[in-house]
């Protein structure tokens, strides 16, 4: 029996167990550059130094998946955080799971992020690979470089979780 | 006598002495996420660990300055790199100086960056504070958190450098 997952609005409060929402709204800020810029300060906890790791800046260019989307796997990065920020102001989808087993359907949460919202997955947080809604949606990504096994994937053999917008 | 500075197109080659250009064009990339994303990998050298520093993610919201713009100061960060990536696809301006004294007019270079180009200023590189061309132009910024004197500013007392588009 399929379980339908419908994305909820993304807020800092609901996402707190999974990491940071990177956004200006509600974030501390102050004027810099003689007033010609406002700095929204320190919006995510970058945690990539385990086992000699270092921060990488990359760009991901995502392509939309067919919807409704049957979820077939989740992944996590035990050695570091991974931050995504969209480079176009278009909505995108974040799917995460609480706890150690992402296959428990009640542990999976889906959020609809706005185009001015990034997320930073906390170390070891199960999440679905990038889900975009429009072609060529690019993201700036800050994650961990370095040796070590920093990718775990878990296929959803039995779970029948379907994401519907 | 005023010296006029006209921005040149920004490329990785011309900017190499000052840091990195963060862009997909010409950068190594590979498919991830079962083909639903392309990863353009490791586009900037983040160097923020000196004296116990760590990486910060912030958002800067810039406002345009009157043009032509008389340059009145440059700044640099001796303890860390500082990366800027625009969150809207609109041109912006990068002004840097080679060598130890940014007041030498021949050392100053101006570049017009596209809206899909970020820059990462190398440690200790003199640069002008953010220059945008349109209101509320936001950037994701990755720079250094931590103690220590990481901001030097040098006013242009005598130099008469004027930026003209």
PDB file of C-alpha atoms in Angstrom:
ATOM      1  CA  UNK A   1       0.000   0.000   0.000  1.00  0.00           C
ATOM      2  CA  UNK A   2       1.519   3.288  -1.058  1.00  0.00           C
ATOM      3  CA  UNK A   3       1.897   6.094   1.424  1.00  0.00           C
ATOM      4  CA  UNK A   4       1.613   9.560  -0.032  1.00  0.00           C
ATOM      5  CA  UNK A   5       3.970  12.266   1.140  1.00  0.00           C
ATOM      6  CA  UNK A   6       2.894  15.870   0.549  1.00  0.00           C
ATOM      7  CA  UNK A   7       5.482  18.639   1.016  1.00  0.00           C
ATOM      8  CA  UNK A   8       4.866  21.093   3.836  1.00  0.00           C
ATOM      9  CA  UNK A   9       6.187  24.670   3.895  1.00  0.00           C
ATOM     10  CA  UNK A  10       9.830  24.844   4.973  1.00  0.00           C
ATOM     11  CA  UNK A  11      10.572  26.843   8.115  1.00  0.00           C
ATOM     12  CA  UNK A  12      13.560  27.012  10.450  1.00  0.00           C
ATOM     13  CA  UNK A  13      11.466  25.593  13.277  1.00  0.00           C
ATOM     14  CA  UNK A  14      10.207  22.472  11.505  1.00  0.00           C
ATOM     15  CA  UNK A  15      13.608  21.786   9.918  1.00  0.00           C
ATOM     16  CA  UNK A  16      15.652  22.221  13.094  1.00  0.00           C
ATOM     17  CA  UNK A  17      15.982  18.451  13.782  1.00  0.00           C
ATOM     18  CA  UNK A  18      17.526  17.979  10.315  1.00  0.00           C
ATOM     19  CA  UNK A  19      19.871  20.958  10.012  1.00  0.00           C
ATOM     20  CA  UNK A  20      19.637  24.651   9.079  1.00  0.00           C
ATOM     21  CA  UNK A  21      17.365  26.622   6.794  1.00  0.00           C
ATOM     22  CA  UNK A  22      19.556  29.237   5.106  1.00  0.00           C
ATOM     23  CA  UNK A  23      17.467  32.361   4.568  1.00  0.00           C
ATOM     24  CA  UNK A  24      17.436  36.055   5.332  1.00  0.00           C
ATOM     25  CA  UNK A  25      13.981  36.015   6.884  1.00  0.00           C
ATOM     26  CA  UNK A  26      14.214  36.001  10.645  1.00  0.00           C
ATOM     27  CA  UNK A  27      18.012  35.909  10.608  1.00  0.00           C
ATOM     28  CA  UNK A  28      20.349  38.328  12.404  1.00  0.00           C
ATOM     29  CA  UNK A  29      21.753  41.052  10.164  1.00  0.00           C
ATOM     30  CA  UNK A  30      23.629  44.333  10.221  1.00  0.00           C
ATOM     31  CA  UNK A  31      24.755  47.030   7.815  1.00  0.00           C
ATOM     32  CA  UNK A  32      28.237  46.870   6.261  1.00  0.00           C
ATOM     33  CA  UNK A  33      30.056  48.616   3.406  1.00  0.00           C
ATOM     34  CA  UNK A  34      29.015  52.124   4.514  1.00  0.00           C
ATOM     35  CA  UNK A  35      25.394  51.106   4.258  1.00  0.00           C
ATOM     36  CA  UNK A  36      25.574  49.739   0.714  1.00  0.00           C
ATOM     37  CA  UNK A  37      25.070  46.167   1.929  1.00  0.00           C
ATOM     38  CA  UNK A  38      23.288  44.271   4.677  1.00  0.00           C
ATOM     39  CA  UNK A  39      24.984  41.168   6.051  1.00  0.00           C
ATOM     40  CA  UNK A  40      22.766  38.281   7.197  1.00  0.00           C
ATOM     41  CA  UNK A  41      25.311  36.556   9.341  1.00  0.00           C
ATOM     42  CA  UNK A  42      26.301  32.943   9.925  1.00  0.00           C
ATOM     43  CA  UNK A  43      23.234  31.152   8.590  1.00  0.00           C
ATOM     44  CA  UNK A  44      24.446  27.547   8.777  1.00  0.00           C
ATOM     45  CA  UNK A  45      26.717  25.384  10.863  1.00  0.00           C
ATOM     46  CA  UNK A  46      29.327  24.053   8.427  1.00  0.00           C
ATOM     47  CA  UNK A  47      30.749  20.905  10.006  1.00  0.00           C
ATOM     48  CA  UNK A  48      33.172  19.258   7.587  1.00  0.00           C
ATOM     49  CA  UNK A  49      36.463  18.992   9.482  1.00  0.00           C
ATOM     50  CA  UNK A  50      36.066  15.401  10.733  1.00  0.00           C
ATOM     51  CA  UNK A  51      38.897  13.046   9.705  1.00  0.00           C
ATOM     52  CA  UNK A  52      40.883  15.833   8.044  1.00  0.00           C
ATOM     53  CA  UNK A  53      38.042  17.103   5.837  1.00  0.00           C
ATOM     54  CA  UNK A  54      37.762  20.579   4.367  1.00  0.00           C
ATOM     55  CA  UNK A  55      34.982  22.664   2.808  1.00  0.00           C
ATOM     56  CA  UNK A  56      34.269  22.458  -0.930  1.00  0.00           C
ATOM     57  CA  UNK A  57      32.233  24.862  -3.035  1.00  0.00           C
ATOM     58  CA  UNK A  58      30.509  23.185  -5.972  1.00  0.00           C
ATOM     59  CA  UNK A  59      27.533  23.852  -8.238  1.00  0.00           C
ATOM     60  CA  UNK A  60      24.834  21.215  -8.779  1.00  0.00           C
ATOM     61  CA  UNK A  61      22.618  21.532 -11.854  1.00  0.00           C
ATOM     62  CA  UNK A  62      19.435  19.574 -11.194  1.00  0.00           C
ATOM     63  CA  UNK A  63      16.818  18.209 -13.581  1.00  0.00           C
ATOM     64  CA  UNK A  64      13.199  17.507 -12.637  1.00  0.00           C
ATOM     65  CA  UNK A  65      12.055  13.968 -11.934  1.00  0.00           C
ATOM     66  CA  UNK A  66       8.704  12.586 -13.038  1.00  0.00           C
ATOM     67  CA  UNK A  67       5.911  13.342 -10.558  1.00  0.00           C
ATOM     68  CA  UNK A  68       4.414  11.784  -8.551  1.00  0.00           C
ATOM     69  CA  UNK A  69       7.808  10.461  -7.482  1.00  0.00           C
ATOM     70  CA  UNK A  70       8.215   7.037  -5.916  1.00  0.00           C
ATOM     71  CA  UNK A  71      11.115   7.343  -3.488  1.00  0.00           C
ATOM     72  CA  UNK A  72      13.635   4.570  -4.029  1.00  0.00           C
ATOM     73  CA  UNK A  73      16.529   5.565  -1.798  1.00  0.00           C
ATOM     74  CA  UNK A  74      17.853   7.969   0.792  1.00  0.00           C
ATOM     75  CA  UNK A  75      21.456   8.974   1.457  1.00  0.00           C
ATOM     76  CA  UNK A  76      23.498  10.537   4.232  1.00  0.00           C
ATOM     77  CA  UNK A  77      26.963  11.942   4.839  1.00  0.00           C
ATOM     78  CA  UNK A  78      28.344  10.725   8.176  1.00  0.00           C
ATOM     79  CA  UNK A  79      31.453  12.921   8.040  1.00  0.00           C
ATOM     80  CA  UNK A  80      30.034  16.292   7.115  1.00  0.00           C
ATOM     81  CA  UNK A  81      27.218  18.734   6.582  1.00  0.00           C
ATOM     82  CA  UNK A  82      25.978  19.496   3.073  1.00  0.00           C
ATOM     83  CA  UNK A  83      24.460  22.887   2.241  1.00  0.00           C
ATOM     84  CA  UNK A  84      22.360  23.692  -0.851  1.00  0.00           C
ATOM     85  CA  UNK A  85      21.305  27.171  -1.943  1.00  0.00           C
ATOM     86  CA  UNK A  86      19.293  27.732  -5.157  1.00  0.00           C
ATOM     87  CA  UNK A  87      20.746  30.100  -7.764  1.00  0.00           C
ATOM     88  CA  UNK A  88      17.325  30.849  -9.234  1.00  0.00           C
ATOM     89  CA  UNK A  89      14.297  31.932  -7.286  1.00  0.00           C
ATOM     90  CA  UNK A  90      12.263  28.780  -7.936  1.00  0.00           C
ATOM     91  CA  UNK A  91      10.730  26.359  -5.451  1.00  0.00           C
ATOM     92  CA  UNK A  92      12.367  22.991  -4.820  1.00  0.00           C
ATOM     93  CA  UNK A  93      11.717  19.957  -2.636  1.00  0.00           C
ATOM     94  CA  UNK A  94      13.535  18.697   0.449  1.00  0.00           C
ATOM     95  CA  UNK A  95      12.917  15.168   1.766  1.00  0.00           C
ATOM     96  CA  UNK A  96      14.528  14.048   5.021  1.00  0.00           C
ATOM     97  CA  UNK A  97      14.128  11.266   7.544  1.00  0.00           C
ATOM     98  CA  UNK A  98      14.473  11.386  11.301  1.00  0.00           C
ATOM     99  CA  UNK A  99      16.252   8.670  13.213  1.00  0.00           C
ATOM    100  CA  UNK A 100      18.522   5.863  12.127  1.00  0.00           C
ATOM    101  CA  UNK A 101      16.199   4.070   9.693  1.00  0.00           C
ATOM    102  CA  UNK A 102      14.845   6.168   6.851  1.00  0.00           C
ATOM    103  CA  UNK A 103      12.698   3.275   5.658  1.00  0.00           C
ATOM    104  CA  UNK A 104      10.222   3.798   8.466  1.00  0.00           C
ATOM    105  CA  UNK A 105       7.558   5.762   6.605  1.00  0.00           C
ATOM    106  CA  UNK A 106       6.579   7.765   9.677  1.00  0.00           C
ATOM    107  CA  UNK A 107      10.121   9.107   9.915  1.00  0.00           C
ATOM    108  CA  UNK A 108      10.113  10.701   6.450  1.00  0.00           C
ATOM    109  CA  UNK A 109       9.233  14.397   6.008  1.00  0.00           C
ATOM    110  CA  UNK A 110       8.902  16.409   2.815  1.00  0.00           C
ATOM    111  CA  UNK A 111       9.198  20.204   2.577  1.00  0.00           C
ATOM    112  CA  UNK A 112       8.614  22.667  -0.215  1.00  0.00           C
ATOM    113  CA  UNK A 113      11.466  25.191  -0.121  1.00  0.00           C
ATOM    114  CA  UNK A 114      11.172  28.603  -1.703  1.00  0.00           C
ATOM    115  CA  UNK A 115      13.723  29.855  -4.193  1.00  0.00           C
ATOM    116  CA  UNK A 116      15.300  32.021  -1.494  1.00  0.00           C
ATOM    117  CA  UNK A 117      15.670  29.178   0.945  1.00  0.00           C
ATOM    118  CA  UNK A 118      18.677  26.923   1.208  1.00  0.00           C
ATOM    119  CA  UNK A 119      19.175  24.028   3.578  1.00  0.00           C
ATOM    120  CA  UNK A 120      22.195  22.616   5.342  1.00  0.00           C
ATOM    121  CA  UNK A 121      21.770  18.935   6.159  1.00  0.00           C
ATOM    122  CA  UNK A 122      23.290  18.112   9.540  1.00  0.00           C
ATOM    123  CA  UNK A 123      25.964  15.384   9.623  1.00  0.00           C
ATOM    124  CA  UNK A 124      24.413  11.978   9.265  1.00  0.00           C
ATOM    125  CA  UNK A 125      20.922  13.205   8.395  1.00  0.00           C
ATOM    126  CA  UNK A 126      19.151  10.948   5.908  1.00  0.00           C
ATOM    127  CA  UNK A 127      17.919  12.902   2.902  1.00  0.00           C
ATOM    128  CA  UNK A 128      16.788  12.297  -0.616  1.00  0.00           C
ATOM    129  CA  UNK A 129      19.066  13.380  -3.481  1.00  0.00           C
ATOM    130  CA  UNK A 130      18.254  16.782  -4.999  1.00  0.00           C
ATOM    131  CA  UNK A 131      14.650  17.231  -6.165  1.00  0.00           C
ATOM    132  CA  UNK A 132      13.974  20.208  -8.437  1.00  0.00           C
ATOM    133  CA  UNK A 133      10.802  21.194 -10.250  1.00  0.00           C
ATOM    134  CA  UNK A 134      12.196  23.016 -13.284  1.00  0.00           C
ATOM    135  CA  UNK A 135      14.969  22.224 -15.783  1.00  0.00           C
ATOM    136  CA  UNK A 136      18.549  23.275 -15.136  1.00  0.00           C
ATOM    137  CA  UNK A 137      17.925  24.457 -11.591  1.00  0.00           C
ATOM    138  CA  UNK A 138      21.360  25.227 -10.192  1.00  0.00           C
ATOM    139  CA  UNK A 139      22.496  25.282  -6.559  1.00  0.00           C
ATOM    140  CA  UNK A 140      25.616  26.401  -4.796  1.00  0.00           C
ATOM    141  CA  UNK A 141      26.674  23.472  -2.601  1.00  0.00           C
ATOM    142  CA  UNK A 142      29.065  23.597   0.355  1.00  0.00           C
ATOM    143  CA  UNK A 143      30.067  20.161   1.570  1.00  0.00           C
ATOM    144  CA  UNK A 144      33.091  18.137   2.622  1.00  0.00           C
ATOM    145  CA  UNK A 145      36.215  17.288   0.679  1.00  0.00           C
ATOM    146  CA  UNK A 146      38.674  14.694   1.936  1.00  0.00           C
ATOM    147  CA  UNK A 147      39.211  10.991   2.410  1.00  0.00           C
ATOM    148  CA  UNK A 148      36.855   8.708   4.264  1.00  0.00           C
ATOM    149  CA  UNK A 149      33.524   7.029   3.624  1.00  0.00           C
ATOM    150  CA  UNK A 150      31.208  10.015   3.537  1.00  0.00           C
ATOM    151  CA  UNK A 151      28.333   8.608   1.496  1.00  0.00           C
ATOM    152  CA  UNK A 152      25.842   6.006   2.661  1.00  0.00           C
ATOM    153  CA  UNK A 153      22.889   5.065   0.508  1.00  0.00           C
ATOM    154  CA  UNK A 154      19.919   3.014   1.623  1.00  0.00           C
ATOM    155  CA  UNK A 155      17.515   1.668  -0.983  1.00  0.00           C
ATOM    156  CA  UNK A 156      13.830   1.537  -0.138  1.00  0.00           C
ATOM    157  CA  UNK A 157      13.300  -2.107  -0.928  1.00  0.00           C
ATOM    158  CA  UNK A 158       9.847  -2.444   0.512  1.00  0.00           C
ATOM    159  CA  UNK A 159       8.676   1.001   1.415  1.00  0.00           C
ATOM    160  CA  UNK A 160       6.124   2.462  -0.939  1.00  0.00           C
ATOM    161  CA  UNK A 161       6.553   6.148  -0.361  1.00  0.00           C
ATOM    162  CA  UNK A 162       5.238   8.407  -3.100  1.00  0.00           C
ATOM    163  CA  UNK A 163       5.899  12.137  -3.189  1.00  0.00           C
ATOM    164  CA  UNK A 164       3.011  14.157  -4.569  1.00  0.00           C
ATOM    165  CA  UNK A 165       3.021  17.914  -4.944  1.00  0.00           C
TER     166      UNK A 165
ATOM    167  CA  UNK B   1      43.993  64.054 -12.401  1.00  0.00           C
ATOM    168  CA  UNK B   2      41.400  61.311 -12.308  1.00  0.00           C
ATOM    169  CA  UNK B   3      42.195  57.905 -13.734  1.00  0.00           C
ATOM    170  CA  UNK B   4      39.248  56.090 -15.223  1.00  0.00           C
ATOM    171  CA  UNK B   5      38.840  52.381 -14.609  1.00  0.00           C
ATOM    172  CA  UNK B   6      36.617  50.461 -17.032  1.00  0.00           C
ATOM    173  CA  UNK B   7      35.561  46.908 -16.115  1.00  0.00           C
ATOM    174  CA  UNK B   8      36.834  44.106 -18.308  1.00  0.00           C
ATOM    175  CA  UNK B   9      35.103  40.752 -18.767  1.00  0.00           C
ATOM    176  CA  UNK B  10      35.791  38.362 -15.887  1.00  0.00           C
ATOM    177  CA  UNK B  11      37.539  35.102 -16.768  1.00  0.00           C
ATOM    178  CA  UNK B  12      39.351  32.484 -14.714  1.00  0.00           C
ATOM    179  CA  UNK B  13      42.605  33.311 -16.474  1.00  0.00           C
ATOM    180  CA  UNK B  14      42.634  37.064 -15.820  1.00  0.00           C
ATOM    181  CA  UNK B  15      41.425  36.631 -12.242  1.00  0.00           C
ATOM    182  CA  UNK B  16      43.890  33.872 -11.281  1.00  0.00           C
ATOM    183  CA  UNK B  17      46.304  36.237  -9.447  1.00  0.00           C
ATOM    184  CA  UNK B  18      43.453  37.381  -7.197  1.00  0.00           C
ATOM    185  CA  UNK B  19      41.620  34.143  -6.425  1.00  0.00           C
ATOM    186  CA  UNK B  20      39.031  31.915  -8.080  1.00  0.00           C
ATOM    187  CA  UNK B  21      36.176  32.546 -10.477  1.00  0.00           C
ATOM    188  CA  UNK B  22      33.333  30.272  -9.385  1.00  0.00           C
ATOM    189  CA  UNK B  23      31.431  29.176 -12.484  1.00  0.00           C
ATOM    190  CA  UNK B  24      30.300  26.082 -14.318  1.00  0.00           C
ATOM    191  CA  UNK B  25      31.817  27.104 -17.632  1.00  0.00           C
ATOM    192  CA  UNK B  26      35.108  25.313 -18.176  1.00  0.00           C
ATOM    193  CA  UNK B  27      34.952  23.548 -14.810  1.00  0.00           C
ATOM    194  CA  UNK B  28      35.240  19.799 -14.205  1.00  0.00           C
ATOM    195  CA  UNK B  29      31.891  18.073 -13.742  1.00  0.00           C
ATOM    196  CA  UNK B  30      30.253  14.683 -13.573  1.00  0.00           C
ATOM    197  CA  UNK B  31      26.786  13.157 -13.311  1.00  0.00           C
ATOM    198  CA  UNK B  32      25.348  12.285  -9.898  1.00  0.00           C
ATOM    199  CA  UNK B  33      21.934  11.343  -8.517  1.00  0.00           C
ATOM    200  CA  UNK B  34      21.236   8.728 -11.215  1.00  0.00           C
ATOM    201  CA  UNK B  35      21.665  11.376 -13.874  1.00  0.00           C
ATOM    202  CA  UNK B  36      19.246  13.893 -12.364  1.00  0.00           C
ATOM    203  CA  UNK B  37      22.056  16.274 -11.462  1.00  0.00           C
ATOM    204  CA  UNK B  38      25.454  17.350 -12.724  1.00  0.00           C
ATOM    205  CA  UNK B  39      28.103  18.240 -10.139  1.00  0.00           C
ATOM    206  CA  UNK B  40      30.603  20.971 -11.023  1.00  0.00           C
ATOM    207  CA  UNK B  41      33.196  20.085  -8.472  1.00  0.00           C
ATOM    208  CA  UNK B  42      35.432  22.054  -6.112  1.00  0.00           C
ATOM    209  CA  UNK B  43      35.274  25.476  -7.736  1.00  0.00           C
ATOM    210  CA  UNK B  44      37.140  27.518  -5.121  1.00  0.00           C
ATOM    211  CA  UNK B  45      39.903  27.104  -2.585  1.00  0.00           C
ATOM    212  CA  UNK B  46      38.300  27.924   0.764  1.00  0.00           C
ATOM    213  CA  UNK B  47      41.150  28.898   3.085  1.00  0.00           C
ATOM    214  CA  UNK B  48      39.721  30.032   6.415  1.00  0.00           C
ATOM    215  CA  UNK B  49      41.353  27.776   9.035  1.00  0.00           C
ATOM    216  CA  UNK B  50      44.213  30.125  10.034  1.00  0.00           C
ATOM    217  CA  UNK B  51      44.332  30.956  13.755  1.00  0.00           C
ATOM    218  CA  UNK B  52      41.445  28.628  14.567  1.00  0.00           C
ATOM    219  CA  UNK B  53      39.036  30.048  11.994  1.00  0.00           C
ATOM    220  CA  UNK B  54      36.053  28.228  10.497  1.00  0.00           C
ATOM    221  CA  UNK B  55      33.819  28.708   7.456  1.00  0.00           C
ATOM    222  CA  UNK B  56      30.696  30.872   7.682  1.00  0.00           C
ATOM    223  CA  UNK B  57      27.772  31.005   5.266  1.00  0.00           C
ATOM    224  CA  UNK B  58      26.109  34.414   5.100  1.00  0.00           C
ATOM    225  CA  UNK B  59      23.947  36.369   2.671  1.00  0.00           C
ATOM    226  CA  UNK B  60      24.880  39.902   1.613  1.00  0.00           C
ATOM    227  CA  UNK B  61      22.147  42.118   0.165  1.00  0.00           C
ATOM    228  CA  UNK B  62      23.824  44.836  -1.875  1.00  0.00           C
ATOM    229  CA  UNK B  63      22.530  48.208  -3.070  1.00  0.00           C
ATOM    230  CA  UNK B  64      23.860  50.076  -6.097  1.00  0.00           C
ATOM    231  CA  UNK B  65      26.267  52.972  -5.667  1.00  0.00           C
ATOM    232  CA  UNK B  66      26.110  56.164  -7.733  1.00  0.00           C
ATOM    233  CA  UNK B  67      28.017  55.834 -11.017  1.00  0.00           C
ATOM    234  CA  UNK B  68      30.610  56.849 -12.040  1.00  0.00           C
ATOM    235  CA  UNK B  69      32.025  55.711  -8.706  1.00  0.00           C
ATOM    236  CA  UNK B  70      35.030  57.377  -7.134  1.00  0.00           C
ATOM    237  CA  UNK B  71      36.875  54.649  -5.239  1.00  0.00           C
ATOM    238  CA  UNK B  72      37.639  55.732  -1.695  1.00  0.00           C
ATOM    239  CA  UNK B  73      38.968  52.593  -0.062  1.00  0.00           C
ATOM    240  CA  UNK B  74      39.997  48.996  -0.517  1.00  0.00           C
ATOM    241  CA  UNK B  75      39.923  46.188   2.025  1.00  0.00           C
ATOM    242  CA  UNK B  76      41.488  42.779   2.560  1.00  0.00           C
ATOM    243  CA  UNK B  77      41.177  39.766   4.836  1.00  0.00           C
ATOM    244  CA  UNK B  78      44.608  38.529   5.904  1.00  0.00           C
ATOM    245  CA  UNK B  79      43.297  35.414   7.651  1.00  0.00           C
ATOM    246  CA  UNK B  80      40.892  34.001   5.107  1.00  0.00           C
ATOM    247  CA  UNK B  81      39.384  33.765   1.677  1.00  0.00           C
ATOM    248  CA  UNK B  82      36.007  35.355   0.959  1.00  0.00           C
ATOM    249  CA  UNK B  83      33.696  33.921  -1.702  1.00  0.00           C
ATOM    250  CA  UNK B  84      30.702  35.721  -3.252  1.00  0.00           C
ATOM    251  CA  UNK B  85      28.108  34.105  -5.511  1.00  0.00           C
ATOM    252  CA  UNK B  86      25.120  36.095  -6.865  1.00  0.00           C
ATOM    253  CA  UNK B  87      21.626  34.768  -6.127  1.00  0.00           C
ATOM    254  CA  UNK B  88      20.138  36.530  -9.144  1.00  0.00           C
ATOM    255  CA  UNK B  89      21.444  36.321 -12.661  1.00  0.00           C
ATOM    256  CA  UNK B  90      22.505  39.970 -12.894  1.00  0.00           C
ATOM    257  CA  UNK B  91      25.918  41.439 -13.648  1.00  0.00           C
ATOM    258  CA  UNK B  92      28.032  42.879 -10.843  1.00  0.00           C
ATOM    259  CA  UNK B  93      31.449  44.509 -10.512  1.00  0.00           C
ATOM    260  CA  UNK B  94      34.671  43.202  -8.994  1.00  0.00           C
ATOM    261  CA  UNK B  95      37.571  45.563  -8.225  1.00  0.00           C
ATOM    262  CA  UNK B  96      40.878  44.156  -6.975  1.00  0.00           C
ATOM    263  CA  UNK B  97      44.461  45.321  -6.610  1.00  0.00           C
ATOM    264  CA  UNK B  98      47.652  43.387  -7.111  1.00  0.00           C
ATOM    265  CA  UNK B  99      50.558  43.698  -4.725  1.00  0.00           C
ATOM    266  CA  UNK B 100      50.858  45.182  -1.288  1.00  0.00           C
ATOM    267  CA  UNK B 101      49.725  48.751  -2.027  1.00  0.00           C
ATOM    268  CA  UNK B 102      46.274  49.098  -3.573  1.00  0.00           C
ATOM    269  CA  UNK B 103      46.758  52.865  -3.908  1.00  0.00           C
ATOM    270  CA  UNK B 104      49.068  52.437  -6.867  1.00  0.00           C
ATOM    271  CA  UNK B 105      46.603  53.075  -9.694  1.00  0.00           C
ATOM    272  CA  UNK B 106      48.353  50.685 -12.055  1.00  0.00           C
ATOM    273  CA  UNK B 107      47.749  47.850  -9.620  1.00  0.00           C
ATOM    274  CA  UNK B 108      43.955  48.189  -9.637  1.00  0.00           C
ATOM    275  CA  UNK B 109      41.813  46.042 -11.957  1.00  0.00           C
ATOM    276  CA  UNK B 110      38.067  46.119 -12.504  1.00  0.00           C
ATOM    277  CA  UNK B 111      35.990  43.233 -13.882  1.00  0.00           C
ATOM    278  CA  UNK B 112      32.387  42.909 -14.908  1.00  0.00           C
ATOM    279  CA  UNK B 113      31.107  39.591 -13.582  1.00  0.00           C
ATOM    280  CA  UNK B 114      28.079  37.854 -15.026  1.00  0.00           C
ATOM    281  CA  UNK B 115      25.183  36.785 -12.855  1.00  0.00           C
ATOM    282  CA  UNK B 116      26.404  33.194 -12.992  1.00  0.00           C
ATOM    283  CA  UNK B 117      29.902  34.065 -11.901  1.00  0.00           C
ATOM    284  CA  UNK B 118      31.091  34.185  -8.331  1.00  0.00           C
ATOM    285  CA  UNK B 119      34.555  35.060  -7.084  1.00  0.00           C
ATOM    286  CA  UNK B 120      36.636  33.834  -4.173  1.00  0.00           C
ATOM    287  CA  UNK B 121      39.162  36.456  -3.072  1.00  0.00           C
ATOM    288  CA  UNK B 122      42.440  34.837  -2.075  1.00  0.00           C
ATOM    289  CA  UNK B 123      43.713  35.538   1.455  1.00  0.00           C
ATOM    290  CA  UNK B 124      45.137  39.021   1.701  1.00  0.00           C
ATOM    291  CA  UNK B 125      43.934  40.178  -1.722  1.00  0.00           C
ATOM    292  CA  UNK B 126      42.948  43.832  -1.752  1.00  0.00           C
ATOM    293  CA  UNK B 127      39.436  44.303  -3.087  1.00  0.00           C
ATOM    294  CA  UNK B 128      36.708  46.889  -3.099  1.00  0.00           C
ATOM    295  CA  UNK B 129      33.595  46.237  -1.012  1.00  0.00           C
ATOM    296  CA  UNK B 130      30.648  44.756  -2.920  1.00  0.00           C
ATOM    297  CA  UNK B 131      29.574  46.704  -6.025  1.00  0.00           C
ATOM    298  CA  UNK B 132      26.171  45.809  -7.477  1.00  0.00           C
ATOM    299  CA  UNK B 133      24.259  47.411 -10.323  1.00  0.00           C
ATOM    300  CA  UNK B 134      20.665  46.729  -9.307  1.00  0.00           C
ATOM    301  CA  UNK B 135      18.747  47.078  -6.027  1.00  0.00           C
ATOM    302  CA  UNK B 136      18.625  44.248  -3.501  1.00  0.00           C
ATOM    303  CA  UNK B 137      21.169  42.097  -5.295  1.00  0.00           C
ATOM    304  CA  UNK B 138      21.862  39.215  -2.924  1.00  0.00           C
ATOM    305  CA  UNK B 139      24.945  37.005  -2.689  1.00  0.00           C
ATOM    306  CA  UNK B 140      25.792  33.860  -0.827  1.00  0.00           C
ATOM    307  CA  UNK B 141      29.081  34.569   0.955  1.00  0.00           C
ATOM    308  CA  UNK B 142      31.493  31.991   2.380  1.00  0.00           C
ATOM    309  CA  UNK B 143      34.179  33.546   4.536  1.00  0.00           C
ATOM    310  CA  UNK B 144      35.942  33.127   7.865  1.00  0.00           C
ATOM    311  CA  UNK B 145      34.525  33.101  11.353  1.00  0.00           C
ATOM    312  CA  UNK B 146      36.765  33.289  14.408  1.00  0.00           C
ATOM    313  CA  UNK B 147      38.946  35.586  16.429  1.00  0.00           C
ATOM    314  CA  UNK B 148      41.786  37.648  15.038  1.00  0.00           C
ATOM    315  CA  UNK B 149      42.213  40.811  13.000  1.00  0.00           C
ATOM    316  CA  UNK B 150      40.785  39.729   9.662  1.00  0.00           C
ATOM    317  CA  UNK B 151      39.818  43.094   8.201  1.00  0.00           C
ATOM    318  CA  UNK B 152      42.210  45.747   6.955  1.00  0.00           C
ATOM    319  CA  UNK B 153      40.934  48.843   5.211  1.00  0.00           C
ATOM    320  CA  UNK B 154      43.046  51.336   3.319  1.00  0.00           C
ATOM    321  CA  UNK B 155      41.539  54.667   2.342  1.00  0.00           C
ATOM    322  CA  UNK B 156      42.493  56.188  -0.988  1.00  0.00           C
ATOM    323  CA  UNK B 157      43.631  59.546   0.346  1.00  0.00           C
ATOM    324  CA  UNK B 158      45.175  60.835  -2.825  1.00  0.00           C
ATOM    325  CA  UNK B 159      44.319  58.405  -5.550  1.00  0.00           C
ATOM    326  CA  UNK B 160      41.691  59.623  -7.967  1.00  0.00           C
ATOM    327  CA  UNK B 161      40.396  56.390  -9.340  1.00  0.00           C
ATOM    328  CA  UNK B 162      36.980  56.552 -10.931  1.00  0.00           C
ATOM    329  CA  UNK B 163      35.039  53.463 -11.989  1.00  0.00           C
ATOM    330  CA  UNK B 164      32.989  53.979 -15.127  1.00  0.00           C
ATOM    331  CA  UNK B 165      30.816  51.328 -16.718  1.00  0.00           C
TER     332      UNK B 165
END
